[in-house]
Tab-separated table of N, CA, C and O in Angstrom:
chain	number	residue	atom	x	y	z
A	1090	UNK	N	4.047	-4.157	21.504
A	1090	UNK	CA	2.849	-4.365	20.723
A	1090	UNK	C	2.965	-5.687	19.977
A	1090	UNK	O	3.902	-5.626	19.180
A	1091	UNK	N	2.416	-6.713	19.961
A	1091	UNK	CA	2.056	-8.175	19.436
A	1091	UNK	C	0.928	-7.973	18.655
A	1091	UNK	O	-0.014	-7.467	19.264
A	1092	UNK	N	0.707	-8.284	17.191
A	1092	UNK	CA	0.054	-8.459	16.224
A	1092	UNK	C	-0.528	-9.899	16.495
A	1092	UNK	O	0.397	-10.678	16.727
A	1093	UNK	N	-1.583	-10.409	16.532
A	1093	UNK	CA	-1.354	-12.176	16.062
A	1093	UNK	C	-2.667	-12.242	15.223
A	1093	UNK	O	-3.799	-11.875	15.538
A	1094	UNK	N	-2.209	-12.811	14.062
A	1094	UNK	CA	-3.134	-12.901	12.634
A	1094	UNK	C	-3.270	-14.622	13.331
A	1094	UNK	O	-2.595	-15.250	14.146
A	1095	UNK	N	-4.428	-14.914	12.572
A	1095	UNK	CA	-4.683	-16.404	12.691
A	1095	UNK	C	-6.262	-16.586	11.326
A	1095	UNK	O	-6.688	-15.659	10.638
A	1096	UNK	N	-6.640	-17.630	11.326
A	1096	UNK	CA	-7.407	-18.264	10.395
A	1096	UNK	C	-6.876	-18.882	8.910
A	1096	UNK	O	-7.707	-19.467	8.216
A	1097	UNK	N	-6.133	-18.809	8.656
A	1097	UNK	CA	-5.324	-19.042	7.554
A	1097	UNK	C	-5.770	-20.845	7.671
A	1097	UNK	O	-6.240	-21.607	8.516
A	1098	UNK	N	-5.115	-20.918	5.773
A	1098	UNK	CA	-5.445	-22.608	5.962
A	1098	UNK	C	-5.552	-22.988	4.587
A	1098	UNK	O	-5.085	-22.282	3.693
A	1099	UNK	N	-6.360	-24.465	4.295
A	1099	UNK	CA	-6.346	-24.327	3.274
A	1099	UNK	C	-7.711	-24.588	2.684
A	1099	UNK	O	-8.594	-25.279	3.191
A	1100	UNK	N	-7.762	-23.839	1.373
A	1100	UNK	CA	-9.142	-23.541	0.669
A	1100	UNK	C	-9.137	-23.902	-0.776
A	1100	UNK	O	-8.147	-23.893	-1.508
A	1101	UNK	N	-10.552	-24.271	-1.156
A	1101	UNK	CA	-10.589	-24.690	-2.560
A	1101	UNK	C	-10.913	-23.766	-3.456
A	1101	UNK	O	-11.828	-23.081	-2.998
A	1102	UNK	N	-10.483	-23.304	-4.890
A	1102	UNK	CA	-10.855	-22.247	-5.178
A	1102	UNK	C	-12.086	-21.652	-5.260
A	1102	UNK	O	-12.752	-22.516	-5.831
A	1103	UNK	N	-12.866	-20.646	-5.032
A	1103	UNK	CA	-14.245	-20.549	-5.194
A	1103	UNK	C	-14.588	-20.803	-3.614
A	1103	UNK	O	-15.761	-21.034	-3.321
A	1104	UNK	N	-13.757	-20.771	-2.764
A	1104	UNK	CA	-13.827	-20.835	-1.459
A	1104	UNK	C	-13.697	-19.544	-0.187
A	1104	UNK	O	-13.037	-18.513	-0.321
A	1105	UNK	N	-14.103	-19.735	0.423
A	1105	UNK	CA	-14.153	-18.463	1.471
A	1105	UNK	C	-13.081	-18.755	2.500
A	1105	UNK	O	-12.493	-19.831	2.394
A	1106	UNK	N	-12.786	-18.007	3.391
A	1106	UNK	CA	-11.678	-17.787	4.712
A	1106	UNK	C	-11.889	-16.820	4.894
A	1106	UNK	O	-12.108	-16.028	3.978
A	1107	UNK	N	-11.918	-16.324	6.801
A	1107	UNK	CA	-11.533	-15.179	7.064
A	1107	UNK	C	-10.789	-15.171	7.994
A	1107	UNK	O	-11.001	-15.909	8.956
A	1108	UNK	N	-9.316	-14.012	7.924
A	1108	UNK	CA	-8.557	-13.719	8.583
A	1108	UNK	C	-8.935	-13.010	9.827
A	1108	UNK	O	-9.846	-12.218	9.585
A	1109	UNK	N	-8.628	-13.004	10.877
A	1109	UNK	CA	-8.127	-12.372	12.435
A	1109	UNK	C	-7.021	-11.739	12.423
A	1109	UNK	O	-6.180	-12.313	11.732
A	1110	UNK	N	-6.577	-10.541	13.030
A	1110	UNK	CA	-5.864	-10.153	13.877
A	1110	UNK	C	-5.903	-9.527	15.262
A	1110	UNK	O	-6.572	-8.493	15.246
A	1111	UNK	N	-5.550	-9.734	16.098
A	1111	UNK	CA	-6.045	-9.416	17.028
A	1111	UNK	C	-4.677	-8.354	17.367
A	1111	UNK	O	-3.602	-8.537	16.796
A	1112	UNK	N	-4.902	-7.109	18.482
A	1112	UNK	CA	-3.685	-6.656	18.643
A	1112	UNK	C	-3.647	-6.560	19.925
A	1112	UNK	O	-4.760	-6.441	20.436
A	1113	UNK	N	-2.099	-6.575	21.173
A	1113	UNK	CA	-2.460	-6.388	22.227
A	1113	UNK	C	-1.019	-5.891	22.231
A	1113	UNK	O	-0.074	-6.043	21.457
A	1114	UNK	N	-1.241	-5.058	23.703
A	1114	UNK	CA	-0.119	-4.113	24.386
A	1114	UNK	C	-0.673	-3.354	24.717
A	1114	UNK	O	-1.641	-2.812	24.183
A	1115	UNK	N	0.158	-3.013	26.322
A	1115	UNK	CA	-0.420	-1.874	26.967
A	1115	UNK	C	-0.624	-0.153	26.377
A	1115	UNK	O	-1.517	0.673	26.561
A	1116	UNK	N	0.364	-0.128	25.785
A	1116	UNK	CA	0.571	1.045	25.232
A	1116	UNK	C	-0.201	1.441	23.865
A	1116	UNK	O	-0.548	2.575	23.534
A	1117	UNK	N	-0.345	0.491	23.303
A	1117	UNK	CA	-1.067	0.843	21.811
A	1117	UNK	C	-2.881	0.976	21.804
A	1117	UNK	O	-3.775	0.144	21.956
A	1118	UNK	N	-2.868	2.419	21.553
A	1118	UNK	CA	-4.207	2.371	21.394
A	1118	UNK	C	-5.136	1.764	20.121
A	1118	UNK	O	-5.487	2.635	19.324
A	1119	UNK	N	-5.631	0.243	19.789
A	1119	UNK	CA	-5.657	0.184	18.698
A	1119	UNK	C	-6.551	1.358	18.032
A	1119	UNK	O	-6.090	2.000	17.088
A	1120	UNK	N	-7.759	1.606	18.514
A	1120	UNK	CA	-8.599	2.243	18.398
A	1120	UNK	C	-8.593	3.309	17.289
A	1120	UNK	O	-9.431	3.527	16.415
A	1121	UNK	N	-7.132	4.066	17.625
A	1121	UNK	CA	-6.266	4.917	16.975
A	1121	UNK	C	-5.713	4.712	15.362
A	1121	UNK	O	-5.807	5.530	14.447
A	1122	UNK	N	-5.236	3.637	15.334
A	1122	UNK	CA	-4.402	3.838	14.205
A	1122	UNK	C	-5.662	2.591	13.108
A	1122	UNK	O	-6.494	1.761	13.475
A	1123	UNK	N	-5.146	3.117	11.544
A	1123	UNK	CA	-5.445	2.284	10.212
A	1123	UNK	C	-4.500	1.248	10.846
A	1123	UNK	O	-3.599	1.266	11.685
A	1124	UNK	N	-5.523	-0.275	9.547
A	1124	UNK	CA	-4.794	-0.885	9.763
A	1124	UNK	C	-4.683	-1.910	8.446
A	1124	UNK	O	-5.787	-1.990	7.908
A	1125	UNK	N	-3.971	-2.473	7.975
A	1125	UNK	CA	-3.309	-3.153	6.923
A	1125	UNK	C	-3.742	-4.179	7.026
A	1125	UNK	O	-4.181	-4.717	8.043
A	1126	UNK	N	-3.620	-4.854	5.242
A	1126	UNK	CA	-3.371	-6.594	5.229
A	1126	UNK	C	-1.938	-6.252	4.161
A	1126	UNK	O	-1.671	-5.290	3.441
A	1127	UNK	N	-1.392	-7.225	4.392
A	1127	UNK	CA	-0.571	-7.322	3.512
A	1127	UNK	C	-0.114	-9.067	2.781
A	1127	UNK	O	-0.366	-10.017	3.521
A	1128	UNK	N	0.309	-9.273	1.860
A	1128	UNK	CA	0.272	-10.421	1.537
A	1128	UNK	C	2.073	-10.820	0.790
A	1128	UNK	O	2.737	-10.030	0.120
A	1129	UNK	N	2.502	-12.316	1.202
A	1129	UNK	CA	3.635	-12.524	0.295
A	1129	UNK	C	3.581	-13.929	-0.462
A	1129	UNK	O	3.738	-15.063	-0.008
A	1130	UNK	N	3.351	-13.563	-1.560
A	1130	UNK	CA	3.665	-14.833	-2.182
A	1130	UNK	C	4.829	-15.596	-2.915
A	1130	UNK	O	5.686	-15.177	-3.693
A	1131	UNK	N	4.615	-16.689	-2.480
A	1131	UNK	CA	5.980	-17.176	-2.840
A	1131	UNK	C	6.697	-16.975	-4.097
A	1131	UNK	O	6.223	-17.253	-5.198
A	1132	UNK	N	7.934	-16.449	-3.879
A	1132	UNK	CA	9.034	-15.642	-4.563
A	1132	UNK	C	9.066	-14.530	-5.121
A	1132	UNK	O	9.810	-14.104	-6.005
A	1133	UNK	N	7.829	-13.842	-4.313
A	1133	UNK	CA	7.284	-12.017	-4.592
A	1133	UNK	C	7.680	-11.224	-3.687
A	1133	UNK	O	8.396	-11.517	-2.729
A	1134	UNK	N	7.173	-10.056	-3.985
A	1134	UNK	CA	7.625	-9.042	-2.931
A	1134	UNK	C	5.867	-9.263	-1.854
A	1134	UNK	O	4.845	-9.872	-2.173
A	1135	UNK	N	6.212	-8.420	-0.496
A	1135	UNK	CA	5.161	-8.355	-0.059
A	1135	UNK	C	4.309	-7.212	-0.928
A	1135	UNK	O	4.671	-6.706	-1.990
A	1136	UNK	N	3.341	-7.000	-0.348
A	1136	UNK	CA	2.455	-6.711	-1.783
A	1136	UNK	C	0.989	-6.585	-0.621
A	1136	UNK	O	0.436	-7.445	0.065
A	1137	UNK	N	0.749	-5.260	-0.787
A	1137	UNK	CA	-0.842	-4.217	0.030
A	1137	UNK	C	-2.150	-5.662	-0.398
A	1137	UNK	O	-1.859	-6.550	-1.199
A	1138	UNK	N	-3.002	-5.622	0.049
A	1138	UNK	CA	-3.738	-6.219	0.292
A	1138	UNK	C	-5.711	-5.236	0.328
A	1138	UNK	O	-6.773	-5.144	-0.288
A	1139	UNK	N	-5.260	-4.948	1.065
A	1139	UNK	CA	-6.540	-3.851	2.150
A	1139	UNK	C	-5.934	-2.568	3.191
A	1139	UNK	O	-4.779	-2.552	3.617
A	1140	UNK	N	-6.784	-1.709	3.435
A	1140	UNK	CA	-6.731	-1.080	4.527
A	1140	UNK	C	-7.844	-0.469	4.875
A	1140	UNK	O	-8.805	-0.120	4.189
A	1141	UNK	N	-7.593	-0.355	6.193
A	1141	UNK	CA	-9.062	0.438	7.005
A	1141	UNK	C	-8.708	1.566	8.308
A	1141	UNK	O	-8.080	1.522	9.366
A	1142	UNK	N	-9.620	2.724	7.440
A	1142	UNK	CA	-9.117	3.267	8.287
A	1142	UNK	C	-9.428	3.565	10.088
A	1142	UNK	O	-10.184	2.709	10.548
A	1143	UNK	N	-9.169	4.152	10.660
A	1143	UNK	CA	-9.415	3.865	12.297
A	1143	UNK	C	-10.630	3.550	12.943
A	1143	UNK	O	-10.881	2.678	13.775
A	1144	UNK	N	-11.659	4.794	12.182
A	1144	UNK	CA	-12.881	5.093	12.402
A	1144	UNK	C	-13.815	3.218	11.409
A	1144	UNK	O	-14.878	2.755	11.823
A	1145	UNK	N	-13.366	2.862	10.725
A	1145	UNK	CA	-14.074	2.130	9.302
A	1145	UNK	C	-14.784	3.032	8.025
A	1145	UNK	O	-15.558	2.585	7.178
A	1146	UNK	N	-14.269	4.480	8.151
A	1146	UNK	CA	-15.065	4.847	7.349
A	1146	UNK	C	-14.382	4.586	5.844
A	1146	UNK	O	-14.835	4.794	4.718
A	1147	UNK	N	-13.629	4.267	6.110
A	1147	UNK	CA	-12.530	4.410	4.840
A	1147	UNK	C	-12.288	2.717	4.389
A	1147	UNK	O	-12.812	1.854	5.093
A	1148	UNK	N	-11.654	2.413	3.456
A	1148	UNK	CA	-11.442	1.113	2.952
A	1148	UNK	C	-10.976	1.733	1.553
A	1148	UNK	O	-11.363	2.700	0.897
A	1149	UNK	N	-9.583	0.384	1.304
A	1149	UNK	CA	-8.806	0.470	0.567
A	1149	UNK	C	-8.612	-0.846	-0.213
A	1149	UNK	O	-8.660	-1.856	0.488
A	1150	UNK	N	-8.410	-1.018	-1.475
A	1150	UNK	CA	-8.094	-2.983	-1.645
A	1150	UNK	C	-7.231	-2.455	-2.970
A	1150	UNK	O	-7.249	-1.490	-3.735
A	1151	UNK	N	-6.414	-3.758	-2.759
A	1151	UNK	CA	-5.832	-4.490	-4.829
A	1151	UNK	C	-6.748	-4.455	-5.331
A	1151	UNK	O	-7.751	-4.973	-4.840
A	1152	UNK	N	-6.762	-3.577	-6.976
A	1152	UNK	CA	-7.731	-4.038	-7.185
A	1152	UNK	C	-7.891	-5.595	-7.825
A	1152	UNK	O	-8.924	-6.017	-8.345
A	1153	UNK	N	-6.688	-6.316	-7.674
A	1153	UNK	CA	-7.129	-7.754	-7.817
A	1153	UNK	C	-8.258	-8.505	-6.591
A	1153	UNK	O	-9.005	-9.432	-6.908
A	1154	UNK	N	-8.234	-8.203	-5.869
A	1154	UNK	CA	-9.096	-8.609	-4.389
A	1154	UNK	C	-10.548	-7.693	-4.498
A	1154	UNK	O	-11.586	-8.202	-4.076
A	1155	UNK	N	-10.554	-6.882	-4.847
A	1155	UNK	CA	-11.874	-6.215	-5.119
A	1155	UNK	C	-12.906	-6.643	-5.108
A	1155	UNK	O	-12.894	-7.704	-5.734
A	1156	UNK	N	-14.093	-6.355	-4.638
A	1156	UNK	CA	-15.257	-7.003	-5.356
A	1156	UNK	C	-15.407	-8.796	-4.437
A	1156	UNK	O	-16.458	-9.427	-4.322
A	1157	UNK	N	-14.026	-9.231	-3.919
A	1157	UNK	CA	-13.841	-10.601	-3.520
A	1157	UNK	C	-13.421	-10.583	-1.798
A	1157	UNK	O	-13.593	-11.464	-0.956
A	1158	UNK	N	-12.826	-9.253	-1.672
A	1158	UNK	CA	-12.394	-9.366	0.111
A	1158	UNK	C	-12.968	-8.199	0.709
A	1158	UNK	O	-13.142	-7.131	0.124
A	1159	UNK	N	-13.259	-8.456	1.924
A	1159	UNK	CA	-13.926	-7.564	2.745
A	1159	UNK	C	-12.712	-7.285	4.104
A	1159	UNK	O	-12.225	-8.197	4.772
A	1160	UNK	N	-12.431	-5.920	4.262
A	1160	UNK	CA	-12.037	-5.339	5.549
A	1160	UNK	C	-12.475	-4.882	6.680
A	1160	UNK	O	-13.041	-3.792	6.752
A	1161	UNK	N	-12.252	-5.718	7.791
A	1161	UNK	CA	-13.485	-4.592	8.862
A	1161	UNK	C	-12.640	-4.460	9.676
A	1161	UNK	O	-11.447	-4.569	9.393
A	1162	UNK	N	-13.150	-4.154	11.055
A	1162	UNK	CA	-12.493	-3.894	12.407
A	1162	UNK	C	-13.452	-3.951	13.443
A	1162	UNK	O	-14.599	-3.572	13.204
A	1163	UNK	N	-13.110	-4.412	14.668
A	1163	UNK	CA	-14.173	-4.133	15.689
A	1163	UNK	C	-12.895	-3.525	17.108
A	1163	UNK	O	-12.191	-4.160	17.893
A	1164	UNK	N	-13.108	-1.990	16.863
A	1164	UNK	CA	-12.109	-1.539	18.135
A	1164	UNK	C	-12.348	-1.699	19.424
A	1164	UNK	O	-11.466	-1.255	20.158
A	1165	UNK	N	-13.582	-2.368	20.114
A	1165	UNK	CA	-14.000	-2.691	21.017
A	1165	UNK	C	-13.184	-4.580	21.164
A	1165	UNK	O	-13.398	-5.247	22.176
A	1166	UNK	N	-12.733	-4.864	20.559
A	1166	UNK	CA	-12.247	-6.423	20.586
A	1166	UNK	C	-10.603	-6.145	20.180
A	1166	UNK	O	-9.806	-7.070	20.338
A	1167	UNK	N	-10.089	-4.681	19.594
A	1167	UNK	CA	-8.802	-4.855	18.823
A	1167	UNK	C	-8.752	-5.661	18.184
A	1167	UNK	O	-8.121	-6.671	18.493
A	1168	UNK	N	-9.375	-5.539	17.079
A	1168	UNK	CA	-9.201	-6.982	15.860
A	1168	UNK	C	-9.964	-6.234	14.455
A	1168	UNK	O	-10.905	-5.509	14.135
A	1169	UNK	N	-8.962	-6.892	13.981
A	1169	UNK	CA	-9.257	-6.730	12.183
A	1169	UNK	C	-9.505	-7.739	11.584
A	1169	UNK	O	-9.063	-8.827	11.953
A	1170	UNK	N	-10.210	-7.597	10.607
A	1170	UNK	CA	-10.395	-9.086	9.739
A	1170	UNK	C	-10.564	-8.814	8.506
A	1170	UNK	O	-11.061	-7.791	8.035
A	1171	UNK	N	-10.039	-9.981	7.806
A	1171	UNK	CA	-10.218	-9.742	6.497
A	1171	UNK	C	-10.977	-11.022	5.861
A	1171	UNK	O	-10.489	-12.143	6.001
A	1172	UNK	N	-12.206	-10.816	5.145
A	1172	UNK	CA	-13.057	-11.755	4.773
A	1172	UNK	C	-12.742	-12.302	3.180
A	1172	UNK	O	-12.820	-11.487	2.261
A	1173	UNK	N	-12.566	-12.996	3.048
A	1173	UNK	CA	-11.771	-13.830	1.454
A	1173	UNK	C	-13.062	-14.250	0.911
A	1173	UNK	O	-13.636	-14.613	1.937
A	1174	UNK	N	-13.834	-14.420	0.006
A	1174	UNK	CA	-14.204	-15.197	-0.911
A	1174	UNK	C	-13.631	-14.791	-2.326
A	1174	UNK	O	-12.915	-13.919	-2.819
A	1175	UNK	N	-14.566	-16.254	-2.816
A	1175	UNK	CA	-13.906	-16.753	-4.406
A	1175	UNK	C	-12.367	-16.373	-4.469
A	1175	UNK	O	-11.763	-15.507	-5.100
A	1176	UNK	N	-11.985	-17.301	-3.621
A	1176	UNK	CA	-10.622	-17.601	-3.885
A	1176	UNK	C	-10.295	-18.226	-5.041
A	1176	UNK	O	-10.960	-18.948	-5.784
A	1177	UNK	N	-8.765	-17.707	-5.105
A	1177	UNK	CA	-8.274	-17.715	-6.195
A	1177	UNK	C	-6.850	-18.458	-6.067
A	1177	UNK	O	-5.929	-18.149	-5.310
A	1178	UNK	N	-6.901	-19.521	-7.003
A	1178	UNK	CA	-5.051	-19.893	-6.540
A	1178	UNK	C	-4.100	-19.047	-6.083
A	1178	UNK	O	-3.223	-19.160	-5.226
A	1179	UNK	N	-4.558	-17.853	-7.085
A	1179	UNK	CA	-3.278	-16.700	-6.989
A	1179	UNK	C	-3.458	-15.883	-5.915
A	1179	UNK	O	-2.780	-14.898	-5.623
A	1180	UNK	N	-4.481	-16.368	-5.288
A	1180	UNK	CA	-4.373	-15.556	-3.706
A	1180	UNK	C	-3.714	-16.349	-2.788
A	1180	UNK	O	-3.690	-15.995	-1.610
A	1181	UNK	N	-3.109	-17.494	-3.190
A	1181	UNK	CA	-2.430	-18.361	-2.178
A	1181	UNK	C	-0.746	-17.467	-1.393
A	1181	UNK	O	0.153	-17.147	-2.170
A	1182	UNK	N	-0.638	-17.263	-0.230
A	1182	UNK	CA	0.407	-16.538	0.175
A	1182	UNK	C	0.360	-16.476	1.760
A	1182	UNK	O	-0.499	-16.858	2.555
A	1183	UNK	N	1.531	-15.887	1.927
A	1183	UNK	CA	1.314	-15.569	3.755
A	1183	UNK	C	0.629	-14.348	4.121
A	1183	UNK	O	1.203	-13.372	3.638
A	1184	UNK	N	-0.016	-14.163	4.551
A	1184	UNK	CA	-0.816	-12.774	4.677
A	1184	UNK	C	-0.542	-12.197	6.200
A	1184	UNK	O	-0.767	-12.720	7.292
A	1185	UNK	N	-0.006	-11.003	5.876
A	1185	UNK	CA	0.156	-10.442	7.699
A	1185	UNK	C	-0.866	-9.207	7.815
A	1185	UNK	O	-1.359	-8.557	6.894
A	1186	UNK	N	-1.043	-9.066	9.162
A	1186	UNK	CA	-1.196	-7.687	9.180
A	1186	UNK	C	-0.775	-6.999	9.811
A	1186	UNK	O	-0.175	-7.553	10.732
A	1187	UNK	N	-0.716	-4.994	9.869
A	1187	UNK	CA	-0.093	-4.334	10.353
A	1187	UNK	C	-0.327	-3.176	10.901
A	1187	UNK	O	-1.045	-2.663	10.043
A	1188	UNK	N	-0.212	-2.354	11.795
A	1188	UNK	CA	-0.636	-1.256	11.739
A	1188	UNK	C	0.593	0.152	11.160
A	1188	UNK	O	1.812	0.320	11.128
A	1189	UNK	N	-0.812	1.006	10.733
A	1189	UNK	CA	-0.190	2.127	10.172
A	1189	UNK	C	0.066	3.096	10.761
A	1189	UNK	O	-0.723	3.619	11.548
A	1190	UNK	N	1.547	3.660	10.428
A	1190	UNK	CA	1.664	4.932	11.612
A	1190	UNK	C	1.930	5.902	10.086
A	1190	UNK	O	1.486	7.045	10.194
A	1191	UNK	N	2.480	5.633	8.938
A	1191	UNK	CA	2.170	6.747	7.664
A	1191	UNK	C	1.277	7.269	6.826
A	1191	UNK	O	0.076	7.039	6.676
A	1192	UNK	N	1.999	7.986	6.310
A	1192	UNK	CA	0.369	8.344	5.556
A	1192	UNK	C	-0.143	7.798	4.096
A	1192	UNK	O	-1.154	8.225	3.539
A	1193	UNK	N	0.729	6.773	3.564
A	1193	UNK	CA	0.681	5.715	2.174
A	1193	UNK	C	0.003	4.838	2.839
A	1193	UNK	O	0.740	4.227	3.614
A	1194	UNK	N	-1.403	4.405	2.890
A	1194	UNK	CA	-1.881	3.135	3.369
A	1194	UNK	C	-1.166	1.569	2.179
A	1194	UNK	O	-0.858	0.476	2.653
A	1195	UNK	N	-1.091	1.841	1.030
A	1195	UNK	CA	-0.460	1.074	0.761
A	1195	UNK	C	0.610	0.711	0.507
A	1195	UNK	O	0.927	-0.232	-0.217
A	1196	UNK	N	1.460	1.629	1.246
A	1196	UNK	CA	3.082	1.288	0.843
A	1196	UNK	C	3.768	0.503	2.455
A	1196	UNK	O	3.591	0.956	3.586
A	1197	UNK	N	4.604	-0.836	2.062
A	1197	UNK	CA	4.779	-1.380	4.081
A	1197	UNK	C	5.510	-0.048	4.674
A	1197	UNK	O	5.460	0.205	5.878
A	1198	UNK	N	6.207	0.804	3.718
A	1198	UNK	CA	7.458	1.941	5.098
A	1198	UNK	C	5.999	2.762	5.648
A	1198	UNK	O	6.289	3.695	6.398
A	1199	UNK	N	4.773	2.625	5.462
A	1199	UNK	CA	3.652	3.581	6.482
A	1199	UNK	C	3.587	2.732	7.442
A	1199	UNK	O	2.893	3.101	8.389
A	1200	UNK	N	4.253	1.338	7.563
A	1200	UNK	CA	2.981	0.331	8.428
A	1200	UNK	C	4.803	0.140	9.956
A	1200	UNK	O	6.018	0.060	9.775
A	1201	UNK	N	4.036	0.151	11.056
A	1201	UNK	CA	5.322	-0.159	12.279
A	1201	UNK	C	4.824	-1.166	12.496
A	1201	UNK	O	5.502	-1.959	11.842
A	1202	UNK	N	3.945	-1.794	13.069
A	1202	UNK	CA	4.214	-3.304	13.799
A	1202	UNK	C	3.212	-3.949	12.751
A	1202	UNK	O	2.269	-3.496	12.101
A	1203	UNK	N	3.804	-5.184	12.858
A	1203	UNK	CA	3.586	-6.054	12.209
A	1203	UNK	C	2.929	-7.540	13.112
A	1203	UNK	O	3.082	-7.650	14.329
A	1204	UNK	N	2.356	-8.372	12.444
A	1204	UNK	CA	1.614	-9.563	12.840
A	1204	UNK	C	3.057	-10.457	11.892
A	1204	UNK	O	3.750	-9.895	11.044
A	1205	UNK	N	3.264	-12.397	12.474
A	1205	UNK	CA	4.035	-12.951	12.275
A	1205	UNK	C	3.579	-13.747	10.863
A	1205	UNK	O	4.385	-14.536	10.369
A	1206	UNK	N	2.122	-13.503	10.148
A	1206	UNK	CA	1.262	-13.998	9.278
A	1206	UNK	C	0.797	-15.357	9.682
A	1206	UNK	O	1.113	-16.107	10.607
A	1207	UNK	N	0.012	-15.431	8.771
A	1207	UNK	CA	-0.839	-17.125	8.642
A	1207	UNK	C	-0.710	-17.006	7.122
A	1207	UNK	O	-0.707	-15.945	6.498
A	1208	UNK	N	-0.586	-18.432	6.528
A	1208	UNK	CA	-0.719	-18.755	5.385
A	1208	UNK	C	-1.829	-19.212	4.385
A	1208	UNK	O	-2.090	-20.414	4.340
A	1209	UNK	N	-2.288	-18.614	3.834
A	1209	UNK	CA	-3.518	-19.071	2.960
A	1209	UNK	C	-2.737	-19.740	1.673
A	1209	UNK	O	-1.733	-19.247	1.160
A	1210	UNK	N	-3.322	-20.840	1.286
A	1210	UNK	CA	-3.299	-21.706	0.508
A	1210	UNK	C	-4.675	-22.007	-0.476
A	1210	UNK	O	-5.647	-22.534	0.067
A	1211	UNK	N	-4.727	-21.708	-1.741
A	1211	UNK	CA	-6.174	-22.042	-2.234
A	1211	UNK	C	-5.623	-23.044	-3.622
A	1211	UNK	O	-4.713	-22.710	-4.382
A	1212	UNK	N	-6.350	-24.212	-3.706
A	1212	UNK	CA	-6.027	-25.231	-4.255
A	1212	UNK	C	-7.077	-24.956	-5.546
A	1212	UNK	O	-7.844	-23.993	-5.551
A	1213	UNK	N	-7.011	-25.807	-6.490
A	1213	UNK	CA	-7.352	-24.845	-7.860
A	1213	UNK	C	-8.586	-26.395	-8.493
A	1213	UNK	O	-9.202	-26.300	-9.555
């Protein structure tokens, strides 16, 4: 199973980005499983982001990101995205995503495969 996040980059604060992940492998049904953002900023721990659950009926956020990021999915494409506005310096970090095989959407020991991240950068 290969995760690959992409859109990352850099943004001015008060600025928008949206993340991709796309997932592929024969074996993984994405369709099936929630799926994660997760974020690391430099000299932090990684640190929950979003989640969604399989169907989209569900959605989860920080509530620092609240109100500012959007989670979707389209299981017909295997891909998740996560939509950023009004960025914030302090959202500057590597952001991965993951899928969930536990039942803590926000803790990483629920999440098995992982994406290699893209880096968001928001300049102030």
């Amino acid at each position: 199973v290969q995760l690959q996040a992409s859109g990352g980059g850099l943004a001015q604060a008060g600025g928008s980005l949206r993340l991709s992940c796309v997932a592929s492998g024969r074996t993984f049904n994405f369709g099936l499983y929630g799926m994660g953002w997760f974020r690391r900023a430099p000299g932090k721990e990684r640190e929950f982001v979003a989640h969604i659950s399989w169907n989209s009926r569900s959605t989860y956020y920080q509530d620092s990101v609240k109100g500012r990021f959007t989670i979707s999915r389209d299981n017909g494409k295997n891909t998740v995205y996560l939509q950023m506005n009004s960025l914030k310096p302090e959202d500057t970090a590597v952001y991965y995503c993951a899928s969930q095989g536990g039942s803590d959407y926000d803790s990483t020991e629920s999440y098995v495969y992982w994406g290699m991240g893209t880096q968001v950068t928001v300049s102030s």
